[in-house]
Structure formats: C-alpha cells, structure tokens
XYZ file of N, CA and C in Angstrom:
333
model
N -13.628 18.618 11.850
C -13.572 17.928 10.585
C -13.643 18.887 9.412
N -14.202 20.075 9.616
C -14.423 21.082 8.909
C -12.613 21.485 8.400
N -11.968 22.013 9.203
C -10.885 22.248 9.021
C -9.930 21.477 8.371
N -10.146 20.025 8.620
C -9.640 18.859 7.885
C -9.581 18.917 6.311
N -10.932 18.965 6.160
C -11.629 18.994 5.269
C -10.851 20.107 3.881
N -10.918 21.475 4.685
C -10.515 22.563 3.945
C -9.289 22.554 3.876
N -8.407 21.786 4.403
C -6.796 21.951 4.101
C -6.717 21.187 3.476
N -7.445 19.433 3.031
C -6.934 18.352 2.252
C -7.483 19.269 0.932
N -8.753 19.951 0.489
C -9.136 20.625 -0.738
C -8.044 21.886 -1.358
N -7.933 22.186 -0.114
C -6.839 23.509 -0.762
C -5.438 23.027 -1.217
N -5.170 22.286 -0.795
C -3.556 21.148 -1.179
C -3.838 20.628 -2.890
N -5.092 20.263 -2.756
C -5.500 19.357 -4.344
C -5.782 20.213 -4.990
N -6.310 21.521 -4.148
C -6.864 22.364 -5.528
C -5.971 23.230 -6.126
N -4.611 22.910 -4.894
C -3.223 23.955 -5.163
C -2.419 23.157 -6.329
N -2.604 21.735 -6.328
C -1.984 20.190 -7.112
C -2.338 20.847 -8.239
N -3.881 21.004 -8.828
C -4.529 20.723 -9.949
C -4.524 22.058 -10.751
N -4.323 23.047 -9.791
C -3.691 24.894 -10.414
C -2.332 24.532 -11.144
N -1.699 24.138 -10.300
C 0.118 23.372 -10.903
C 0.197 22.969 -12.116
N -1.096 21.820 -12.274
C -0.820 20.799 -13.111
C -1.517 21.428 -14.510
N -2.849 22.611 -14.310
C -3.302 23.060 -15.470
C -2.440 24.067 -15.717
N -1.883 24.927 -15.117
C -0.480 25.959 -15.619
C 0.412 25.210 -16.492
N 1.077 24.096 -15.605
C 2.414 23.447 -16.667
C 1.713 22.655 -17.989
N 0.202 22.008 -17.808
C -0.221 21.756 -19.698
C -0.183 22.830 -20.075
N -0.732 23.908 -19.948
C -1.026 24.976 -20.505
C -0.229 25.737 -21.414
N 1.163 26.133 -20.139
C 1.884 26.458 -20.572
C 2.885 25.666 -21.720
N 3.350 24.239 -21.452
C 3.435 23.300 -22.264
C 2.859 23.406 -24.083
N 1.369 23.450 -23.573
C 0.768 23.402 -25.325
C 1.014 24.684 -25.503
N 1.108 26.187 -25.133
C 1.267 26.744 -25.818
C 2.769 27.580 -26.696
N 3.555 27.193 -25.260
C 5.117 27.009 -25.661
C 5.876 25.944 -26.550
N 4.741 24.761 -26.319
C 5.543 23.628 -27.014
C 5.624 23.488 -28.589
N 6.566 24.476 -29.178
C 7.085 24.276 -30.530
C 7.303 22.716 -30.781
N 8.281 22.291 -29.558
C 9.192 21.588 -29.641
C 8.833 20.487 -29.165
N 8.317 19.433 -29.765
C 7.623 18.155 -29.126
C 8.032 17.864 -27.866
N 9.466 17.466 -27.027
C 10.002 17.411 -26.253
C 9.281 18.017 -25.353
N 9.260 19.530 -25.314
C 8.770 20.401 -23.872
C 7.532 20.161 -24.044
N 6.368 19.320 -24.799
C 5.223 19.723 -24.437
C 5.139 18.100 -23.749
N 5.861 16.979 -24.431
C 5.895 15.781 -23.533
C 5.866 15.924 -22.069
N 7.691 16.520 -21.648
C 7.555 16.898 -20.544
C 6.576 17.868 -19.466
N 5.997 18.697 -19.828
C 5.115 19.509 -19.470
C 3.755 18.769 -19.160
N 3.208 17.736 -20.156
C 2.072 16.740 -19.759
C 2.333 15.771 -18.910
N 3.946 15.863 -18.752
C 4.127 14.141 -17.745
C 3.995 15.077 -16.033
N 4.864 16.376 -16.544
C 4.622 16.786 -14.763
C 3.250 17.057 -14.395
N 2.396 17.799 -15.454
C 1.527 18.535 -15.244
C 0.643 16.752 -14.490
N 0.600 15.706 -15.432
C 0.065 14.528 -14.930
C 0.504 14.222 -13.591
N 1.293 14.153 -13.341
C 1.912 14.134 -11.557
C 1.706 14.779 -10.699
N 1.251 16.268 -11.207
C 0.513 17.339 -10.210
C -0.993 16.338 -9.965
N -1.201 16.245 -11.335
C -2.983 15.937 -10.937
C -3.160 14.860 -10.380
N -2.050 13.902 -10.223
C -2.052 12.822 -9.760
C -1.908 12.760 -8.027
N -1.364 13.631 -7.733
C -0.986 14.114 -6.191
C -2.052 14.670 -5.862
N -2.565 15.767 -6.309
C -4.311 16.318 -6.126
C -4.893 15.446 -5.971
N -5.141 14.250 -6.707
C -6.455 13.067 -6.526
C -6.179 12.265 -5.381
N -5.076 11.952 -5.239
C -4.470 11.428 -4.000
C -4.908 11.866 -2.774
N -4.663 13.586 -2.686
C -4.912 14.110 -1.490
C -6.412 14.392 -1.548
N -7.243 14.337 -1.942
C -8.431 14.521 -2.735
C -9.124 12.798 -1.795
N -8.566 11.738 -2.529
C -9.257 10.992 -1.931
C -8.816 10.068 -0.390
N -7.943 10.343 0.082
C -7.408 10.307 1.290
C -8.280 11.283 2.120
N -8.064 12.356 1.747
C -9.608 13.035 2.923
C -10.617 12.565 2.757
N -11.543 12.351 1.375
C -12.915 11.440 1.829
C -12.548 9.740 2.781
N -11.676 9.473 2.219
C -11.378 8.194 3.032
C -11.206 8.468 4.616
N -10.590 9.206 4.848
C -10.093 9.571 6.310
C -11.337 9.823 7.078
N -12.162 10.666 6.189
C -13.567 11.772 6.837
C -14.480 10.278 7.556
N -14.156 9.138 6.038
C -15.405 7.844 6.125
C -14.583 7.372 7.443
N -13.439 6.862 7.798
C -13.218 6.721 8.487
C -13.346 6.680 10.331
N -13.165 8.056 10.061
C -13.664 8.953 11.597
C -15.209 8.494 11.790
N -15.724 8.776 10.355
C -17.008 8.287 11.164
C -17.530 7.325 11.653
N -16.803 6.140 10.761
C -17.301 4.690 10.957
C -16.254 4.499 12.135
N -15.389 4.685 13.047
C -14.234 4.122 14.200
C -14.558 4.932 14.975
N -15.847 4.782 16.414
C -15.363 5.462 17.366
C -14.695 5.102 18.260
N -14.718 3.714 18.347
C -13.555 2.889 19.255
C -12.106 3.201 18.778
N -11.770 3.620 18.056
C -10.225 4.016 17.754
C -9.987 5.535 17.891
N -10.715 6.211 18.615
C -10.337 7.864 18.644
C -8.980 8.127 18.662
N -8.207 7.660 19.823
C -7.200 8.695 20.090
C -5.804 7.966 18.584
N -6.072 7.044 18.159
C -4.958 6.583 17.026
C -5.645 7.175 16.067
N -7.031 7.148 15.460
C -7.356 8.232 15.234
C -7.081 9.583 14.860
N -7.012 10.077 15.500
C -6.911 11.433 15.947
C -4.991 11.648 15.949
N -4.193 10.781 15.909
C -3.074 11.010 16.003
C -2.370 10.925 14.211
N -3.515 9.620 13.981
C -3.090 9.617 12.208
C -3.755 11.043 11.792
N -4.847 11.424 12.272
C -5.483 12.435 11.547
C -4.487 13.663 11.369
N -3.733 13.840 12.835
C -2.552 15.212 12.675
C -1.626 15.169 11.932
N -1.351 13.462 11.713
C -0.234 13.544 11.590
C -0.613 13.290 9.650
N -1.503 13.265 9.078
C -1.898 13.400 7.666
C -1.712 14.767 7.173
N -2.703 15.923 8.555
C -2.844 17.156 8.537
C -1.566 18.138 8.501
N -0.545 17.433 8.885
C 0.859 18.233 9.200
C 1.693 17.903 7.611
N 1.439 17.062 7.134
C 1.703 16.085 5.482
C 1.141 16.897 4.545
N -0.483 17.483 4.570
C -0.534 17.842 4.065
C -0.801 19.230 3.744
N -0.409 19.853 4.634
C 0.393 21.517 4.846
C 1.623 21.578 4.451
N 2.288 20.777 4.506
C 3.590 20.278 4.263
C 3.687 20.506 2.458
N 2.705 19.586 1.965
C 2.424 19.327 0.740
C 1.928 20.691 0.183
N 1.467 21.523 0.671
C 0.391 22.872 0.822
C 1.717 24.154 0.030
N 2.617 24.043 1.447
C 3.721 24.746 0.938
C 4.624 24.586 0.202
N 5.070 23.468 -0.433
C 5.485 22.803 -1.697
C 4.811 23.299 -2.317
N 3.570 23.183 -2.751
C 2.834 23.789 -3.552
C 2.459 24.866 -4.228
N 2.868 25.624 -3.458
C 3.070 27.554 -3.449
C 3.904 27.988 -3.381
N 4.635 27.312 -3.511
C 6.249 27.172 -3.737
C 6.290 27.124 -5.338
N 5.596 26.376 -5.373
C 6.113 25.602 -7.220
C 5.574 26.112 -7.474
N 3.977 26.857 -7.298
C 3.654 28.039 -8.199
C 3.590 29.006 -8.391
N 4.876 29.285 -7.418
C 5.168 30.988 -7.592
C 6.629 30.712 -8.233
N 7.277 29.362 -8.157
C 8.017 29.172 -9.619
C 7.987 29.112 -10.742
N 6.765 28.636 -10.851
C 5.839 28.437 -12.226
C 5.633 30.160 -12.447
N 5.420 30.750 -11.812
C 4.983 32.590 -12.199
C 5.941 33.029 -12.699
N 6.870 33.017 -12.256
C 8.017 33.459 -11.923
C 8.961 32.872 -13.184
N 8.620 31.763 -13.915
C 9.331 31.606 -15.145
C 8.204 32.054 -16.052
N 7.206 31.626 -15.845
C 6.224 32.483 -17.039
C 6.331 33.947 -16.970
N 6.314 34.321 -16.268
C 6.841 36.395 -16.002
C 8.122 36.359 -17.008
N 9.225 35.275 -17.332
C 10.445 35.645 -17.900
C 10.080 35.274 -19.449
N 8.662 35.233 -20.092
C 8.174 34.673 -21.390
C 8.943 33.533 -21.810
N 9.398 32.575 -21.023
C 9.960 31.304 -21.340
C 9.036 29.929 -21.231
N 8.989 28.838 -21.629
C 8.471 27.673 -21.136
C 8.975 27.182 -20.178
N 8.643 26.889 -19.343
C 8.477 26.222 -17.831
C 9.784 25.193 -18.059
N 9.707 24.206 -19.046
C 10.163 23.074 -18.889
C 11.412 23.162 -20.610
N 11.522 24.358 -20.780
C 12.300 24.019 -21.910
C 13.564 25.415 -22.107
C-alpha cells in the first residue's frame, strides 16, 4: 500500500508543479489578457487532475481497508488504477519538460 500510495502523490504532486509553472508563468508573461486567461484555465485543469488523483488514492487506500471479502477484484482495480496512474505520471513529465523547454526559449507557454 506503501507503493500505492507514493505513485498516486507523485502523479498529483507532478499535476500541481504543471499547474503552478503555467499560472506563474501566465502572470508573469501575461501582458496580454488573453495568455494569462488561458494559462489560469490550464494551469486550473492541472490542479484539477492532481486533486482527482489525490483523492482517488485516499478513497482506494479507505477502501482496501474496509473490503476484505473483495481482495482479488480488489487488487485487480488496484493495478489497474496503478498502471493509469503511471500512465498519467509520464504525461506529466512530459508536459513539464515542455513547459522547460518553452520557458528556456523566454517565451510564454501559452502565447
């Protein structure tokens, strides 16, 4: 459960890195009303996916504990969340080594 645990946090905490880069970058690039709109709506969708994966593991964790009569379905949703959200993991580090990678070119992200 330990392991569970540390991959649903590192996914949200990879979400919520995303989502404070693109405000960030947003308010401080955003001359232009437009790019700082856009920049708060994604950056909101990062954090929104973080809380998601965020509270799907406490739910899952309450879960396991309260169902021992359901182990092995269980245990099959549990992989199959765990494979979702590695999945989600590398998306993630993906987009923020895109996010680097346009901030390295002194441009705004979204404009």
């Amino acid at each position: 459960m330990a392991v569970l645990r540390t991959i649903f946090l590192l996914v949200a905490a990879l979400c919520w890195i995303n989502a404070l880069i693109i405000a960030a970058n947003g308010v401080v690039m955003g001359g232009n009303s437009a790019v700082l709109l856009i920049s708060l709506a994604v950056a909101s969708i990062y954090a929104l996916i973080g809380l998601l994966i965020f509270f799907t593991q406490l739910y899952l964790l309450r879960v396991r504990r309260q169902a021992r009569d359901a182990d092995v379905p269980l245990r099959r949703l549990t992989l199959c969340l765990m494979v979702g959200a590695v999945g989600l993991g590398l998306v993630m580090l993906l987009s923020l080594f895109a996010i680097t990678e346009r901030i390295s070119e002194g441009m705004a992200i979204f404009g």
